Short mmCIF file of C-alpha atoms and ligand atoms in Angstrom, two decimals:
data_model
loop_
_atom_site.label_atom_id
_atom_site.label_comp_id
_atom_site.label_asym_id
_atom_site.label_seq_id
_atom_site.Cartn_x
_atom_site.Cartn_y
_atom_site.Cartn_z
CA MET A 14 -0.03 0.24 -0.10
CA THR A 15 1.61 3.68 -0.90
CA THR A 16 1.31 6.05 2.09
CA HIS A 17 2.73 8.74 3.32
CA TYR A 18 2.55 7.98 7.19
CA PRO A 19 6.03 6.50 7.97
CA THR A 20 7.22 3.05 7.44
CA LEU A 21 7.63 2.17 11.66
CA LEU A 22 7.23 -2.11 11.44
CA ASN A 23 9.19 -3.84 7.95
CA ARG A 24 7.14 -7.29 7.04
CA HIS A 25 10.52 -9.74 7.01
CA PRO A 26 10.34 -11.02 3.07
CA GLN A 27 10.02 -14.30 4.32
CA ASN A 28 6.63 -14.02 5.85
CA PRO A 29 4.86 -15.72 6.72
CA ILE A 30 7.70 -17.61 9.15
CA LEU A 31 5.28 -20.10 10.31
CA THR A 32 2.38 -22.08 8.96
CA ALA A 33 0.71 -25.73 10.07
CA ALA A 34 2.03 -27.25 7.36
CA ASP A 35 5.41 -26.50 9.09
CA TRP A 36 3.75 -29.44 11.87
CA HIS A 37 4.65 -31.99 13.10
CA TYR A 38 1.48 -33.32 14.08
CA PRO A 39 -1.93 -32.68 12.58
CA ALA A 40 -2.74 -28.67 12.88
CA HIS A 41 -5.02 -27.00 11.54
CA THR A 42 -3.49 -22.92 12.15
CA VAL A 43 -0.99 -21.62 13.83
CA PHE A 44 -0.60 -18.61 14.89
CA ASN A 45 -0.49 -15.66 18.25
CA PRO A 46 3.20 -16.70 19.58
CA ALA A 47 4.14 -15.35 22.62
CA ALA A 48 8.07 -15.02 21.90
CA THR A 49 11.66 -14.90 24.11
CA LEU A 50 15.04 -14.47 23.50
CA LEU A 51 16.82 -17.36 25.96
CA LYS A 52 20.11 -17.33 27.00
CA ASP A 53 21.96 -18.93 24.91
CA GLY A 54 20.61 -16.53 22.37
CA THR A 55 17.88 -18.86 21.04
CA THR A 56 14.97 -17.27 20.17
CA LEU A 57 11.60 -18.99 21.18
CA LEU A 58 8.29 -19.09 19.97
CA LEU A 59 4.98 -20.64 21.96
CA CYS A 60 2.78 -21.00 19.33
CA ARG A 61 -0.96 -21.42 19.30
CA VAL A 62 -1.84 -24.31 17.70
CA GLU A 63 -5.72 -24.31 16.76
CA ASP A 64 -6.70 -28.67 16.00
CA ARG A 65 -9.73 -28.68 13.90
CA ARG A 66 -12.38 -29.31 17.04
CA GLY A 67 -10.91 -25.27 17.11
CA HIS A 68 -9.03 -26.04 20.71
CA SER A 69 -6.30 -24.61 21.08
CA HIS A 70 -2.77 -25.59 22.74
CA LEU A 71 0.74 -23.87 22.89
CA CYS A 72 3.81 -25.31 20.77
CA ALA A 73 7.52 -24.17 20.90
CA ALA A 74 9.68 -23.39 18.12
CA ARG A 75 12.83 -22.24 18.54
CA SER A 76 15.32 -21.05 15.63
CA PRO A 77 19.17 -19.15 16.46
CA ASN A 78 18.19 -16.49 13.94
CA GLY A 79 14.30 -15.65 14.75
CA ILE A 80 13.63 -16.22 11.02
CA ASP A 81 14.03 -19.61 10.17
CA GLN A 82 15.42 -23.38 10.57
CA TRP A 83 13.16 -23.70 13.42
CA GLN A 84 13.44 -26.97 15.60
CA ILE A 85 9.55 -27.17 16.34
CA ASP A 86 8.48 -29.61 20.10
CA PRO A 87 7.91 -32.88 18.02
CA THR A 88 4.35 -33.40 20.27
CA PRO A 89 2.43 -30.27 21.79
CA THR A 90 4.60 -28.32 24.76
CA LEU A 91 1.67 -27.22 26.65
CA VAL A 92 -2.36 -28.73 26.46
CA PRO A 93 -4.91 -28.48 27.90
CA ASP A 94 -5.86 -29.65 31.78
CA PRO A 95 -9.48 -29.39 32.40
CA VAL A 96 -8.94 -31.99 35.15
CA GLY A 97 -6.78 -30.49 37.09
CA PHE A 98 -7.73 -26.94 35.83
CA PRO A 99 -11.40 -26.49 34.88
CA GLU A 100 -11.21 -23.66 33.32
CA GLU A 101 -9.10 -24.62 30.56
CA LEU A 102 -11.58 -27.13 29.01
CA TRP A 103 -11.89 -25.65 25.41
CA GLY A 104 -8.61 -25.03 25.44
CA ILE A 105 -5.61 -22.46 26.02
CA GLU A 106 -4.52 -19.65 23.76
CA ASP A 107 -2.66 -16.19 23.01
CA PRO A 108 0.08 -16.78 25.67
CA ARG A 109 2.77 -13.86 26.46
CA ILE A 110 6.36 -14.56 28.23
CA THR A 111 7.48 -12.30 30.77
CA TYR A 112 11.15 -13.17 32.08
CA VAL A 113 11.31 -12.74 35.75
CA PRO A 114 14.63 -12.23 36.82
CA GLU A 115 13.72 -12.78 40.63
CA LEU A 116 12.52 -15.84 40.36
CA ASP A 117 15.02 -17.10 37.04
CA LYS A 118 11.53 -18.19 35.44
CA TYR A 119 9.82 -17.55 32.71
CA ALA A 120 5.99 -16.48 33.42
CA VAL A 121 3.61 -17.74 30.61
CA VAL A 122 0.40 -15.75 30.89
CA TYR A 123 -2.49 -17.46 28.92
CA THR A 124 -6.21 -17.10 27.60
CA ALA A 125 -7.81 -19.89 29.66
CA PHE A 126 -11.01 -20.83 27.11
CA SER A 127 -13.80 -22.14 29.61
CA ARG A 128 -16.95 -23.02 30.06
CA HIS A 129 -18.39 -19.17 30.71
CA GLY A 130 -15.61 -17.95 28.25
CA PRO A 131 -11.91 -16.75 28.62
CA GLY A 132 -10.23 -16.32 31.45
CA VAL A 133 -6.53 -15.47 31.93
CA ALA A 134 -4.22 -17.98 33.21
CA LEU A 135 -0.79 -17.95 34.93
CA ALA A 136 2.46 -20.94 34.27
CA PHE A 137 5.90 -20.83 35.56
CA THR A 138 8.95 -22.26 32.96
CA GLN A 139 12.05 -22.82 33.44
CA ASN A 140 12.94 -24.52 30.08
CA PHE A 141 9.85 -24.73 28.02
CA ARG A 142 9.04 -27.92 28.72
CA ASP A 143 8.16 -28.16 32.73
CA TYR A 144 5.38 -25.89 33.82
CA GLU A 145 3.92 -25.13 37.58
CA ARG A 146 0.76 -23.93 37.25
CA VAL A 147 -1.11 -21.18 39.68
CA GLY A 148 -4.19 -21.40 37.43
CA ILE A 149 -6.65 -19.24 37.16
CA ILE A 150 -5.86 -15.29 37.54
CA MET A 151 -8.77 -13.35 36.44
CA GLN A 152 -12.52 -14.72 36.08
CA PRO A 153 -13.87 -14.56 32.03
CA GLU A 154 -13.83 -12.59 30.70
CA ASP A 155 -10.67 -11.74 30.45
CA LYS A 156 -7.48 -11.82 28.04
CA ASP A 157 -4.96 -10.25 26.81
CA ALA A 158 -2.79 -9.72 29.85
CA ALA A 159 0.82 -10.00 30.30
CA LEU A 160 3.06 -9.80 34.01
CA LEU A 161 5.42 -7.01 33.96
CA PRO A 162 9.16 -8.42 34.77
CA ARG A 163 9.83 -6.73 38.47
CA ARG A 164 7.98 -5.51 41.67
CA ILE A 165 6.73 -1.41 41.57
CA ASP A 166 6.55 -0.95 45.03
CA GLY A 167 6.50 -4.74 46.59
CA ARG A 168 4.08 -5.35 44.69
CA TRP A 169 3.61 -7.28 41.05
CA ILE A 170 1.87 -6.33 38.28
CA ILE A 171 -0.59 -8.02 35.05
CA ILE A 172 -1.75 -5.66 32.66
CA HIS A 173 -5.16 -7.42 31.41
CA ARG A 174 -8.19 -6.29 29.42
CA PRO A 175 -11.73 -7.81 31.33
CA VAL A 176 -14.61 -6.86 28.86
CA SER A 177 -17.70 -4.72 30.74
CA GLY A 178 -20.58 -4.69 28.75
CA ALA A 179 -19.83 -3.58 25.32
CA ARG A 180 -16.76 -2.31 26.33
CA ALA A 181 -13.60 -3.30 26.89
CA HIS A 182 -10.28 -1.20 28.70
CA MET A 183 -6.96 -2.51 29.39
CA TRP A 184 -6.61 -2.64 33.08
CA LEU A 185 -4.16 -2.92 35.90
CA SER A 186 -4.06 -5.39 38.90
CA TYR A 187 -1.82 -5.97 41.57
CA SER A 188 -0.63 -8.87 43.89
CA THR A 189 2.34 -10.10 46.85
CA ASP A 190 2.06 -13.61 45.82
CA LEU A 191 1.50 -13.95 42.26
CA LYS A 192 -1.62 -16.04 43.17
CA HIS A 193 -3.97 -13.54 44.35
CA TRP A 194 -4.80 -10.05 42.06
CA GLY A 195 -6.29 -7.19 43.19
CA ASP A 196 -6.69 -3.38 43.42
CA SER A 197 -7.40 -2.77 40.08
CA ARG A 198 -6.96 0.31 37.79
CA ILE A 199 -7.88 0.96 34.43
CA MET A 200 -4.62 1.98 32.62
CA MET A 201 -6.01 2.61 29.40
CA GLU A 202 -9.92 3.04 27.94
CA ALA A 203 -10.99 2.19 24.62
CA ARG A 204 -11.86 5.54 22.68
CA TRP A 205 -15.39 6.24 21.11
CA GLY A 206 -17.26 6.96 17.85
CA ALA A 207 -15.13 6.52 14.49
CA TRP A 208 -11.45 6.08 16.74
CA TRP A 209 -10.37 3.13 14.84
CA ASP A 210 -9.30 1.91 18.67
CA ALA A 211 -13.07 2.33 19.80
CA THR A 212 -14.69 0.57 21.99
CA LYS A 213 -12.47 -2.30 22.16
CA ILE A 214 -8.75 -2.07 22.95
CA GLY A 215 -6.39 -4.62 24.57
CA LEU A 216 -2.20 -5.56 25.39
CA SER A 217 -0.42 -6.88 22.62
CA PRO A 218 2.99 -7.81 23.43
CA PRO A 219 4.18 -7.77 27.34
CA PRO A 220 5.65 -3.55 27.52
CA ILE A 221 8.68 -3.49 26.55
CA GLU A 222 10.89 -1.53 29.10
CA THR A 223 12.64 1.92 27.63
CA PRO A 224 14.32 4.96 29.83
CA GLU A 225 11.37 6.67 28.61
CA GLY A 226 8.82 4.12 29.94
CA TRP A 227 6.66 1.11 29.10
CA LEU A 228 6.48 1.30 25.42
CA VAL A 229 3.00 -0.39 25.29
CA LEU A 230 1.89 -1.88 21.85
CA TYR A 231 -1.77 -2.33 21.92
CA HIS A 232 -4.09 -3.27 19.57
CA GLY A 233 -7.80 -1.99 18.46
CA VAL A 234 -10.64 -3.65 17.05
CA ARG A 235 -12.63 -1.44 14.83
CA HIS A 236 -16.11 -3.06 13.78
CA THR A 237 -17.11 -2.50 9.58
CA ALA A 238 -19.16 -3.77 7.58
CA ALA A 239 -17.31 -6.12 6.83
CA GLY A 240 -16.36 -7.44 10.23
CA ALA A 241 -13.27 -6.67 12.76
CA LEU A 242 -9.84 -4.65 12.12
CA TYR A 243 -7.34 -5.85 14.75
CA ARG A 244 -4.74 -2.81 13.93
CA LEU A 245 -1.99 -1.94 16.69
CA GLY A 246 -1.20 1.80 18.27
CA LEU A 247 1.73 2.73 20.81
CA ALA A 248 1.39 4.70 24.53
CA LEU A 249 3.81 4.99 27.54
CA PHE A 250 3.45 4.67 30.95
CA ALA A 251 5.63 5.59 33.31
CA LEU A 252 8.41 3.62 34.88
CA ASP A 253 7.71 3.57 38.22
CA ASP A 254 3.66 3.79 38.29
CA PRO A 255 2.66 1.67 35.05
CA GLN A 256 -1.04 3.31 35.74
CA ARG A 257 -0.09 6.39 34.50
CA CYS A 258 -0.21 7.20 30.55
CA ILE A 259 2.36 9.58 29.48
CA LYS A 260 1.48 9.57 26.21
CA ARG A 261 -0.51 7.72 23.48
CA GLY A 262 -0.50 7.86 20.08
CA SER A 263 -3.19 8.67 17.91
CA ASP A 264 -2.90 7.00 15.15
CA TRP A 265 -2.49 2.90 14.41
CA ILE A 266 1.05 2.44 13.20
CA PHE A 267 0.33 -1.15 11.59
CA GLY A 268 -2.30 -3.52 10.56
CA PRO A 269 -3.15 -5.98 8.41
CA GLU A 270 -1.96 -4.52 5.02
CA ALA A 271 -0.38 -7.71 3.29
CA PRO A 272 -2.35 -11.14 1.42
CA TYR A 273 -1.48 -13.45 4.70
CA GLU A 274 -3.16 -10.51 6.96
CA GLN A 275 -6.02 -9.99 4.91
CA VAL A 276 -6.81 -13.85 4.07
CA GLY A 277 -7.49 -16.77 6.56
CA ASP A 278 -9.61 -18.29 9.11
CA VAL A 279 -10.20 -14.63 10.05
CA GLY A 280 -9.23 -11.88 8.21
CA TYR A 281 -7.55 -8.38 8.23
CA VAL A 282 -6.08 -9.63 11.90
CA ALA A 283 -2.65 -8.82 13.17
CA PHE A 284 -1.67 -9.83 16.01
CA PRO A 285 1.39 -9.63 18.14
CA CYS A 286 1.93 -11.33 21.51
CA GLY A 287 5.46 -11.36 21.61
CA TYR A 288 9.03 -9.70 20.33
CA THR A 289 12.66 -10.09 20.81
CA ILE A 290 14.97 -7.24 21.26
CA GLY A 291 18.25 -7.27 18.72
CA SER A 292 21.99 -6.92 20.41
CA ASP A 293 22.01 -3.63 19.72
CA GLY A 294 19.45 -3.13 22.11
CA ASP A 295 17.13 -1.23 19.67
CA THR A 296 16.05 -3.82 17.60
CA LEU A 297 12.61 -4.84 17.77
CA HIS A 298 11.39 -7.95 16.11
CA LEU A 299 7.80 -8.75 16.74
CA TYR A 300 5.97 -12.01 16.07
CA TYR A 301 2.20 -12.15 14.93
CA GLY A 302 -0.71 -13.99 14.09
CA ALA A 303 -1.50 -13.28 10.61
CA ALA A 304 -5.51 -13.13 9.77
CA ASP A 305 -4.89 -16.10 12.79
CA SER A 306 -4.00 -18.63 10.35
CA SER A 307 0.19 -18.16 10.70
CA ILE A 308 2.87 -16.64 11.74
CA ALA A 309 4.61 -13.62 10.64
CA LEU A 310 7.57 -10.85 11.91
CA ALA A 311 8.18 -7.27 12.00
CA ALA A 312 11.20 -5.28 12.60
CA GLY A 313 11.57 -2.06 13.62
CA SER A 314 13.16 0.48 15.65
CA ILE A 315 12.48 1.62 19.73
CA GLN A 316 13.96 4.73 19.23
CA MET A 317 11.49 5.16 15.93
CA LEU A 318 9.27 4.18 18.05
CA LEU A 319 9.63 6.67 20.62
CA ASP A 320 10.23 9.65 18.74
CA TRP A 321 7.21 8.85 17.00
CA LEU A 322 5.24 9.05 19.51
CA ARG A 323 7.06 12.20 20.77
CA GLN A 324 5.79 14.08 17.74
CA GLN A 325 2.33 12.92 18.06
CA PRO A 326 -0.46 15.29 19.17
C1 BMA B 29 -9.25 -11.66 19.90
C2 BMA B 29 -8.46 -13.01 20.43
C3 BMA B 29 -7.37 -13.62 18.88
C4 BMA B 29 -7.39 -13.52 17.64
C5 BMA B 29 -8.35 -12.16 17.59
C6 BMA B 29 -9.05 -11.86 16.22
O1 BMA B 29 -10.38 -11.44 20.18
O2 BMA B 29 -9.11 -13.97 20.59
O3 BMA B 29 -7.59 -14.89 19.69
O4 BMA B 29 -6.55 -13.46 17.02
O5 BMA B 29 -9.83 -11.78 18.09
O6 BMA B 29 -9.98 -13.57 15.76
#
């Protein structure tokens, strides 16, 4: 698409970088992956895999360069456990990974699809093979959650997205033990009317910690006569108080414009759940689900995202 708007995130020419055809066992679609860089420099994606029942589980894919040569687990990595955790009855979806230095563990926050709707669940892992489940931490309807990597003023913070009536905003909740959450506060509201992010917004990947604040990529859902359009925007929150929004961009910065984002099980969806940061400390590798069907990669500069945000009205 020709445009005079700046391109802040560049699609990788090999997109989509992963599809169900790469899997070693029957998979209908693979999308909405969480991402992290392991200590040895390997990129790990925890991919949402949907089967032909419509239920999802998570499967890890590892690559030395984050682009290709993916080693995909031969069997599902994290499968729903509806006996021990009834909230996982209809699958687990859309993970977000946060490495927590205090625990030397990765927190995986995911959507547990219960009989009563989607809620937020938490598990910890050190190796992406063995998981300790905390279980459901936010009852339905709630999703799009991620943990911040450290305590602030002694408390852990989770960002999540409960639905209230027809509207859905981003909230923050606090905990001292990572199991019991409360003191919930609105972090950022969906806009109204014609806005690209009217009515329903949600966190995309976990916030990016920068010297200027927590850089948050969030998705906005625009309902049109043709269906929903998922696009991405930016906002910055105070490092010592993530409830405080320093700046919110007006324009969306990334939307479903490539064919693989427009055509699939759910067309016109670009849905990132994870990123890695390059060795220069600035290059953002954003991993996203394309049209609820495949996995794609886009790259940008964190500094350029911050500069763009600063220039927004
Ligand atoms: C959202 C989430 C995502 C999905 C998107 C588009 O509500 O459920 O898993 O990618 O819808 O279908």
